[in-house]
Every structure is written in C-alpha cells, then in structure tokens.
Amino acid sequence: MTGSDRSGGNAFGAKFGRLVRSYREDIGLSARDLAIRVWNDEARKSSISRLENGRVGRPAAETVQKIALALDIPQEEIDGLRAPSADIGSVLSQHLGDLARSSRDQLEALAARFEIDRAYDRSSENLRQLLEAKADEYRAYRRKIDLLDERQDEIVAARAAANAAADRLDLDECEHQLLIADRLQTLLFVETKEARASYALLRGQVDKAFELFRSAADALRTVDSLETARRLKGYFVQLYDHGLLYGNDGLALSVDMARHALAAFPERGEEWAQFLMSKANALANLGDRTEGGTGTALLEEAVGDYQVVLTHFGRTGDRERSGVAQHNLGGALCLLADRADATASRIDLLEKAIGTFRVALEVRDQHASPREWAMTMQNLAVALRDLGAATEDEVGRRHLMEAVEICERSLAIRTKDSSPFEWAMTQENLAQVRFALANHRTTNDPSPHLAAAESHIDAALTVYSLETSPYYFDKATEFRRVMRTARIAP
C-alpha cells in the first residue's frame, strides 16, 4: 500500500478502509484472514489494520482491486467513494434540474441507472416522479458519506486526547477519552452499515438493505438499547416509504423491522405505544395489498395492535392519540369486512367499524380539528354505505341516507377551492352512495339516484386527471361507465 495520509477521514483511502472493515466483518473474517486471502501473507494484517483505521489516504489501485475481489465489493460501490466522475452523481448533476424537459430516452436511461422496475412500461410523468425521489435518496446517501468523514475525525480527536492524557499520566482522563473513542468507533461502524443500506435501497436491493440495517442495530444494542430502538424505527420508515413508492418488498420488510424495534424498547411507554400504532398502520396497508388468508392475518394483527394502543392511551388519558387510533382501527375493520365471505360476518365488522368511527368523532371535533373530522366523517360514510348495501330492509336504506348526509356535511370543510382532491373524493363517495341507493331493494324509482350519482362522479372528474391522478381517474371513469350502463338497462 502507498500514499500514507494523516489528513483525516476525507480521503478516498479512509472511506475505502471503512467499507473494507464493514464487508470483512459481515462475513466474519479477521484482518489476518483477509491478509491471507488477498496476499497469502498473514504478516500483511497490519496493512489491513492501517487501511481500516484511515491511515492510508491513497491506497494503490492494485491493492484496492485485490481487496475488492477478495471481499466481493461491487466496483460501483467503490466508485461512489471517489469524487464524482462519470457515474450516477454526474448524470444527476446534468439532468436533475431538467427532468421536466428530459426526453423519454433520457428518463429511461436514468431509470435504468437507478434500476427502477418496469421503467419502459411507466408513463413519463411517473418516471419523473420516481426519479425525483431517487435524486432525494441519492443526496441523502451522499450526506451520510460526508457524516462518516466527520465521525472519523471525531475518533482521531478522541484518540489524540487519550494520547495526550497518557503523556501527562492522567490515566483517568485517558480512559475517559478511550471510552469516547470506543463509542464513536461503534457509531462509525453502525453509520457505515446505514450508508451501505441507503445505497442498497437506492439500487432497489431491499433485502440487502434490511440485513445491513439489522447488522447496524445489533452492533449498537450493547451500547444503548433505547438508541437501538430509535434507529430501528428510522430503518422502518425508510423501508416503509421505499415500499410505498416503488411497490416492492419494502412494506413487508418494514413490518419485520417494526417488530424488532418494538422488542428493543426498554419499556412500554409513550414512544413505544406511538410506534406500535405506526406498525399497525403498516400492517393495515400491507394487508390491504396482500390477497388471501395472508392479507387477512395481517389485517387482524393490525386490529389487535390498535386495540393495545387504545388501552395504553386510555390509561394515560391521551384523547388526541386515542382519536387517531380509533379512526385507524375503524379503517382496518372496514378492510376486514371487505374480505368477509359470510354476510353476517361482514355486517358485524361494519357495525364495529361504524361504532369505532363514532367514538373517534367524539374527539375529532369539527371546529377544533376540521380536516381530521372530515376524514373520519368520510370513512364513516363509506362504512354506512357498505352496511346499507348489505342490509336489504328499511334499516339499510336509513344507513345509506345517513351516508349521504355525512358526505354533504363534510363538504363544508372539503371545498373545491381549499381542498380540491379531498372534495373530488367526497363527490366520488356521494356518487357511490347514490348508486347504492338506486340499487337498494327498498327503492322503487332508481332514476333520481342514478342521475345524482352521475352528477357527482362528473364533478369528481373535473379534478381527477390521467396526468395527475391516473388511478383515481381510471376508477372514476369506469364507475361512470357502469352507472351509465345501469341507466340505459331495461
């Protein structure tokens, strides 16, 4: 190895040394083992130690390649440690500010660089949105790399302070500074793993990111259990957000990470309860997207978690968070009702959901929390609509009429000017309730309800568009087609 450099952790060699240590420890190699694997010479273990401790600023290119080959370190990960050249960074710097004007070929080239799935099948607008998100991830990744340099400098400073204390025979201070250096070294190990996990997510490698996050948490566990739990919470958020955006295994892995985080909390206090609700939200989202018995089991677990959260907040008297938990519990019960095969089970779950939403509205006041109130009102209306459609007698009709009333009341908050998207969703809900009324067994003349339903769905389509909200636009357009078919049927 060549080019000894004492200038700190900003050199390529220091960054590469940290990467080497991380990969070496991942596979359980000692410095001696790695020296034998690279040079067939155990005496060269000191060269490995010097590199990993940031004492070699400019390692020889041949050495870098030999170590990378021995540890199976991808070349692109090594390139990412160097000053930006013709890699992802330069591509982003050239095109990031011009994504809105980028050609289709340029968007697809960037998407391929970031390994975005199904890039050729996606719309240009969707690709731009995903690339903006990838650019944010890349910037966050580079910030983490920079923080590693700062952490290395802190370690060097602590070691220097320990040496100075030893020189003056201040052994207590020497021990204190070594403890600081030891903790900083652990944090450097953890944060290196986190940076590698971020890189894995950047490339869509969620399984690898999950394992790196777990490894980081395991290293920190012996130092601080609460900090371990909080870091695991952060890893949960990264996996969850990645899964929501890119539609891969991130959601399922985020739930696993949440379980590890909850187990790491030293006590079941406020922070634990709040995070349990985050886990329940992830379970409900994942359960809704998962078919069959597996999805049902996830939803049932979410319901159980919400109930535990409600017990905790009821005991502490936290009405605001209780209202949030009641709202979310009602949503999970509605999702379970959608899956129920037996009408009796479906009705039972919907009745429980309606009762839960009504309790939430005792906390979510129209004047104190107007947006939250309107959201819960909408969910209550949907549950009443489904219950009304499942109940064939006059009671069912009353449920449907109450759903209409609730939607109309919420429009006082969800106006087209102030909240156009929420207003459109309310109009769509009104269309669905009116259509359910038109098809209800107690309705003699469906025409007025069908006309009202079409008017509401047309209103929603003044906001939904294929460019800005393709999912909602397609759903509303299909619903309008079904209604028009029903109106002309004999």
mmCIF file of C-alpha atoms in Angstrom, residues 50-277:
data_model
loop_
_atom_site.group_PDB
_atom_site.id
_atom_site.type_symbol
_atom_site.label_atom_id
_atom_site.label_comp_id
_atom_site.label_asym_id
_atom_site.label_seq_id
_atom_site.Cartn_x
_atom_site.Cartn_y
_atom_site.Cartn_z
ATOM 1 C CA ARG A 50 -3.758 0.629 8.776
ATOM 2 C CA LEU A 51 -6.192 0.854 5.879
ATOM 3 C CA GLU A 52 -9.264 0.273 8.054
ATOM 4 C CA ASN A 53 -8.091 2.851 10.605
ATOM 5 C CA GLY A 54 -7.869 5.570 7.972
ATOM 6 C CA ARG A 55 -4.059 5.686 7.905
ATOM 7 C CA VAL A 56 -3.708 5.140 4.142
ATOM 8 C CA GLY A 57 -5.071 8.075 2.205
ATOM 9 C CA ARG A 58 -4.238 6.832 -1.298
ATOM 10 C CA PRO A 59 -4.065 3.038 -1.497
ATOM 11 C CA ALA A 60 -2.589 1.629 -4.681
ATOM 12 C CA ALA A 61 -5.113 0.781 -7.374
ATOM 13 C CA GLU A 62 -3.859 -2.827 -7.468
ATOM 14 C CA THR A 63 -4.405 -3.140 -3.714
ATOM 15 C CA VAL A 64 -7.927 -1.750 -3.990
ATOM 16 C CA GLN A 65 -8.787 -4.227 -6.717
ATOM 17 C CA LYS A 66 -7.331 -7.210 -4.853
ATOM 18 C CA ILE A 67 -9.215 -6.409 -1.656
ATOM 19 C CA ALA A 68 -12.432 -5.684 -3.562
ATOM 20 C CA LEU A 69 -12.120 -9.049 -5.320
ATOM 21 C CA ALA A 70 -11.436 -10.851 -2.044
ATOM 22 C CA LEU A 71 -14.486 -9.338 -0.352
ATOM 23 C CA ASP A 72 -16.737 -9.230 -3.435
ATOM 24 C CA ILE A 73 -17.219 -5.450 -3.163
ATOM 25 C CA PRO A 74 -19.051 -4.133 -6.262
ATOM 26 C CA GLN A 75 -16.998 -1.752 -8.390
ATOM 27 C CA GLU A 76 -19.800 0.813 -8.456
ATOM 28 C CA GLU A 77 -19.755 0.993 -4.657
ATOM 29 C CA ILE A 78 -16.034 1.776 -4.760
ATOM 30 C CA ASP A 79 -16.621 4.370 -7.478
ATOM 31 C CA GLY A 80 -19.200 6.019 -5.235
ATOM 32 C CA LEU A 81 -16.453 6.740 -2.672
ATOM 33 C CA ARG A 82 -14.386 8.750 -5.130
ATOM 34 C CA ALA A 83 -15.013 12.306 -6.258
ATOM 35 C CA PRO A 84 -17.968 12.303 -8.688
ATOM 36 C CA SER A 85 -16.925 11.328 -12.185
ATOM 37 C CA ALA A 86 -18.977 9.793 -14.941
ATOM 38 C CA ASP A 87 -21.225 7.842 -12.556
ATOM 39 C CA ILE A 88 -24.676 8.416 -11.056
ATOM 40 C CA GLY A 89 -23.632 11.723 -9.496
ATOM 41 C CA SER A 90 -22.573 13.335 -12.757
ATOM 42 C CA VAL A 91 -25.663 12.052 -14.551
ATOM 43 C CA LEU A 92 -27.864 13.553 -11.865
ATOM 44 C CA SER A 93 -25.993 16.835 -11.851
ATOM 45 C CA GLN A 94 -26.554 17.162 -15.580
ATOM 46 C CA HIS A 95 -30.204 16.123 -15.704
ATOM 47 C CA LEU A 96 -31.783 16.628 -12.281
ATOM 48 C CA GLY A 97 -32.696 20.239 -12.870
ATOM 49 C CA ASP A 98 -34.104 19.420 -16.291
ATOM 50 C CA LEU A 99 -36.224 16.346 -15.549
ATOM 51 C CA ALA A 100 -39.344 18.231 -16.599
ATOM 52 C CA ARG A 101 -37.794 18.760 -20.037
ATOM 53 C CA SER A 102 -35.930 15.479 -20.331
ATOM 54 C CA SER A 103 -36.732 13.284 -23.296
ATOM 55 C CA ARG A 104 -38.230 9.850 -22.907
ATOM 56 C CA ASP A 105 -34.864 8.263 -23.757
ATOM 57 C CA GLN A 106 -33.112 10.321 -21.080
ATOM 58 C CA LEU A 107 -35.706 9.360 -18.476
ATOM 59 C CA GLU A 108 -35.378 5.679 -19.329
ATOM 60 C CA ALA A 109 -31.571 5.897 -19.191
ATOM 61 C CA LEU A 110 -31.727 7.438 -15.724
ATOM 62 C CA ALA A 111 -34.307 4.882 -14.619
ATOM 63 C CA ALA A 112 -32.031 2.069 -15.792
ATOM 64 C CA ARG A 113 -29.126 3.608 -13.846
ATOM 65 C CA PHE A 114 -31.252 3.534 -10.711
ATOM 66 C CA GLU A 115 -32.626 0.050 -11.545
ATOM 67 C CA ILE A 116 -36.254 1.183 -11.444
ATOM 68 C CA ASP A 117 -38.509 -1.766 -12.254
ATOM 69 C CA ARG A 118 -40.716 -1.713 -15.355
ATOM 70 C CA ALA A 119 -39.268 1.618 -16.489
ATOM 71 C CA TYR A 120 -40.336 1.046 -20.090
ATOM 72 C CA ASP A 121 -43.941 0.403 -19.063
ATOM 73 C CA ARG A 122 -44.297 3.536 -16.935
ATOM 74 C CA SER A 123 -45.575 6.906 -18.092
ATOM 75 C CA SER A 124 -43.062 9.733 -18.454
ATOM 76 C CA GLU A 125 -44.758 11.621 -15.616
ATOM 77 C CA ASN A 126 -44.476 8.613 -13.324
ATOM 78 C CA LEU A 127 -40.808 8.170 -14.249
ATOM 79 C CA ARG A 128 -40.111 11.813 -13.444
ATOM 80 C CA GLN A 129 -41.748 11.442 -10.036
ATOM 81 C CA LEU A 130 -39.736 8.319 -9.255
ATOM 82 C CA LEU A 131 -36.502 9.916 -10.457
ATOM 83 C CA GLU A 132 -37.104 12.968 -8.270
ATOM 84 C CA ALA A 133 -37.479 10.597 -5.334
ATOM 85 C CA LYS A 134 -34.315 8.736 -6.359
ATOM 86 C CA ALA A 135 -32.449 12.034 -6.542
ATOM 87 C CA ASP A 136 -33.531 12.826 -2.984
ATOM 88 C CA GLU A 137 -32.341 9.381 -1.881
ATOM 89 C CA TYR A 138 -29.014 9.931 -3.606
ATOM 90 C CA ARG A 139 -28.472 13.276 -1.905
ATOM 91 C CA ALA A 140 -29.301 11.703 1.469
ATOM 92 C CA TYR A 141 -26.820 8.910 0.733
ATOM 93 C CA ARG A 142 -24.054 11.403 -0.039
ATOM 94 C CA ARG A 143 -24.794 13.302 3.171
ATOM 95 C CA LYS A 144 -24.348 10.066 5.113
ATOM 96 C CA ILE A 145 -20.986 9.507 3.445
ATOM 97 C CA ASP A 146 -19.919 13.017 4.467
ATOM 98 C CA LEU A 147 -21.027 12.362 8.058
ATOM 99 C CA LEU A 148 -18.786 9.305 8.127
ATOM 100 C CA ASP A 149 -15.841 11.588 7.419
ATOM 101 C CA GLU A 150 -16.846 13.792 10.345
ATOM 102 C CA ARG A 151 -17.195 10.755 12.622
ATOM 103 C CA GLN A 152 -13.721 9.578 11.645
ATOM 104 C CA ASP A 153 -12.323 12.991 12.569
ATOM 105 C CA GLU A 154 -14.027 12.759 15.976
ATOM 106 C CA ILE A 155 -12.396 9.374 16.577
ATOM 107 C CA VAL A 156 -8.977 10.745 15.639
ATOM 108 C CA ALA A 157 -9.509 13.671 18.033
ATOM 109 C CA ALA A 158 -10.545 11.370 20.902
ATOM 110 C CA ARG A 159 -7.520 9.143 20.368
ATOM 111 C CA ALA A 160 -5.248 12.172 20.275
ATOM 112 C CA ALA A 161 -6.767 13.397 23.545
ATOM 113 C CA ALA A 162 -6.199 9.957 25.086
ATOM 114 C CA ASN A 163 -2.559 10.007 23.982
ATOM 115 C CA ALA A 164 -2.094 13.490 25.403
ATOM 116 C CA ALA A 165 -3.619 12.411 28.716
ATOM 117 C CA ALA A 166 -1.354 9.357 28.814
ATOM 118 C CA ASP A 167 1.700 11.543 28.182
ATOM 119 C CA ARG A 168 0.891 13.581 31.304
ATOM 120 C CA LEU A 169 -0.004 10.416 33.278
ATOM 121 C CA ASP A 170 -3.654 11.461 33.633
ATOM 122 C CA LEU A 171 -4.866 7.888 33.426
ATOM 123 C CA ASP A 172 -8.490 8.616 34.336
ATOM 124 C CA GLU A 173 -8.749 11.139 31.505
ATOM 125 C CA CYS A 174 -7.011 8.708 29.180
ATOM 126 C CA GLU A 175 -9.600 6.040 29.991
ATOM 127 C CA HIS A 176 -12.416 8.571 29.545
ATOM 128 C CA GLN A 177 -11.179 9.567 26.090
ATOM 129 C CA LEU A 178 -10.711 5.942 25.077
ATOM 130 C CA LEU A 179 -14.301 5.214 26.110
ATOM 131 C CA ILE A 180 -15.403 8.102 23.903
ATOM 132 C CA ALA A 181 -13.303 6.758 21.032
ATOM 133 C CA ASP A 182 -14.737 3.273 21.574
ATOM 134 C CA ARG A 183 -18.310 4.529 21.395
ATOM 135 C CA LEU A 184 -17.520 6.683 18.367
ATOM 136 C CA GLN A 185 -15.939 3.678 16.675
ATOM 137 C CA THR A 186 -19.136 1.706 17.253
ATOM 138 C CA LEU A 187 -21.189 4.567 15.844
ATOM 139 C CA LEU A 188 -18.903 4.728 12.825
ATOM 140 C CA PHE A 189 -19.467 1.021 12.243
ATOM 141 C CA VAL A 190 -23.236 1.497 12.605
ATOM 142 C CA GLU A 191 -23.354 4.534 10.333
ATOM 143 C CA THR A 192 -21.232 2.812 7.699
ATOM 144 C CA LYS A 193 -23.782 -0.001 7.652
ATOM 145 C CA GLU A 194 -26.564 2.577 7.392
ATOM 146 C CA ALA A 195 -24.855 4.270 4.450
ATOM 147 C CA ARG A 196 -24.477 0.918 2.723
ATOM 148 C CA ALA A 197 -28.146 0.164 3.399
ATOM 149 C CA SER A 198 -29.100 3.501 1.859
ATOM 150 C CA TYR A 199 -27.044 2.623 -1.185
ATOM 151 C CA ALA A 200 -28.813 -0.741 -1.404
ATOM 152 C CA LEU A 201 -32.198 0.994 -1.280
ATOM 153 C CA LEU A 202 -31.012 3.407 -3.939
ATOM 154 C CA ARG A 203 -30.473 0.389 -6.177
ATOM 155 C CA GLY A 204 -33.736 -1.272 -5.140
ATOM 156 C CA GLN A 205 -31.992 -4.033 -3.156
ATOM 157 C CA VAL A 206 -34.383 -4.045 -0.201
ATOM 158 C CA ASP A 207 -33.394 -7.474 1.153
ATOM 159 C CA LYS A 208 -29.766 -6.405 1.361
ATOM 160 C CA ALA A 209 -30.759 -3.095 2.968
ATOM 161 C CA PHE A 210 -32.790 -4.947 5.586
ATOM 162 C CA GLU A 211 -29.856 -7.181 6.540
ATOM 163 C CA LEU A 212 -27.493 -4.213 6.750
ATOM 164 C CA PHE A 213 -29.936 -2.324 8.964
ATOM 165 C CA ARG A 214 -30.235 -5.374 11.234
ATOM 166 C CA SER A 215 -26.452 -5.672 11.434
ATOM 167 C CA ALA A 216 -26.170 -1.991 12.360
ATOM 168 C CA ALA A 217 -28.756 -2.362 15.114
ATOM 169 C CA ASP A 218 -27.073 -5.479 16.507
ATOM 170 C CA ALA A 219 -23.796 -3.592 16.833
ATOM 171 C CA LEU A 220 -25.465 -0.758 18.729
ATOM 172 C CA ARG A 221 -27.509 -2.989 21.024
ATOM 173 C CA THR A 222 -24.685 -3.449 23.540
ATOM 174 C CA VAL A 223 -24.210 0.312 23.833
ATOM 175 C CA ASP A 224 -27.710 1.755 24.195
ATOM 176 C CA SER A 225 -30.986 -0.192 23.963
ATOM 177 C CA LEU A 226 -33.173 2.901 23.575
ATOM 178 C CA GLU A 227 -30.951 4.300 20.827
ATOM 179 C CA THR A 228 -31.127 0.889 19.154
ATOM 180 C CA ALA A 229 -34.938 1.017 19.207
ATOM 181 C CA ARG A 230 -34.941 4.531 17.784
ATOM 182 C CA ARG A 231 -32.547 3.621 14.998
ATOM 183 C CA LEU A 232 -34.712 0.623 14.159
ATOM 184 C CA LYS A 233 -37.688 2.990 13.972
ATOM 185 C CA GLY A 234 -35.779 5.037 11.417
ATOM 186 C CA TYR A 235 -34.964 1.927 9.410
ATOM 187 C CA PHE A 236 -38.663 1.002 9.479
ATOM 188 C CA VAL A 237 -39.562 4.389 7.997
ATOM 189 C CA GLN A 238 -37.002 4.053 5.199
ATOM 190 C CA LEU A 239 -38.199 0.582 4.231
ATOM 191 C CA TYR A 240 -41.864 1.550 4.515
ATOM 192 C CA ASP A 241 -41.504 4.688 2.384
ATOM 193 C CA HIS A 242 -39.489 2.752 -0.184
ATOM 194 C CA GLY A 243 -42.174 0.071 -0.369
ATOM 195 C CA LEU A 244 -44.955 2.621 -0.777
ATOM 196 C CA LEU A 245 -43.133 4.411 -3.570
ATOM 197 C CA TYR A 246 -41.689 1.525 -5.549
ATOM 198 C CA GLY A 247 -44.106 -1.286 -4.774
ATOM 199 C CA ASN A 248 -41.590 -3.973 -3.825
ATOM 200 C CA ASP A 249 -40.902 -5.992 -0.672
ATOM 201 C CA GLY A 250 -40.165 -2.871 1.356
ATOM 202 C CA LEU A 251 -43.576 -2.889 3.050
ATOM 203 C CA ALA A 252 -43.288 -6.475 4.269
ATOM 204 C CA LEU A 253 -39.723 -5.932 5.459
ATOM 205 C CA SER A 254 -40.726 -2.706 7.197
ATOM 206 C CA VAL A 255 -43.231 -4.673 9.283
ATOM 207 C CA ASP A 256 -40.481 -7.120 10.278
ATOM 208 C CA MET A 257 -38.258 -4.178 11.186
ATOM 209 C CA ALA A 258 -41.052 -2.682 13.280
ATOM 210 C CA ARG A 259 -41.303 -5.912 15.259
ATOM 211 C CA HIS A 260 -37.575 -5.764 16.012
ATOM 212 C CA ALA A 261 -37.862 -2.112 17.033
ATOM 213 C CA LEU A 262 -40.740 -2.765 19.426
ATOM 214 C CA ALA A 263 -38.833 -5.632 21.035
ATOM 215 C CA ALA A 264 -35.825 -3.349 21.557
ATOM 216 C CA PHE A 265 -37.672 -0.702 23.592
ATOM 217 C CA PRO A 266 -36.583 -0.950 27.248
ATOM 218 C CA GLU A 267 -40.096 -0.094 28.467
ATOM 219 C CA ARG A 268 -43.642 0.149 27.116
ATOM 220 C CA GLY A 269 -44.083 3.896 27.414
ATOM 221 C CA GLU A 270 -45.463 6.655 25.199
ATOM 222 C CA GLU A 271 -42.851 6.289 22.485
ATOM 223 C CA TRP A 272 -43.416 2.537 22.330
ATOM 224 C CA ALA A 273 -47.197 2.978 22.033
ATOM 225 C CA GLN A 274 -46.899 5.595 19.302
ATOM 226 C CA PHE A 275 -44.612 3.335 17.316
ATOM 227 C CA LEU A 276 -46.932 0.356 17.827
ATOM 228 C CA MET A 277 -49.576 2.425 16.036
#
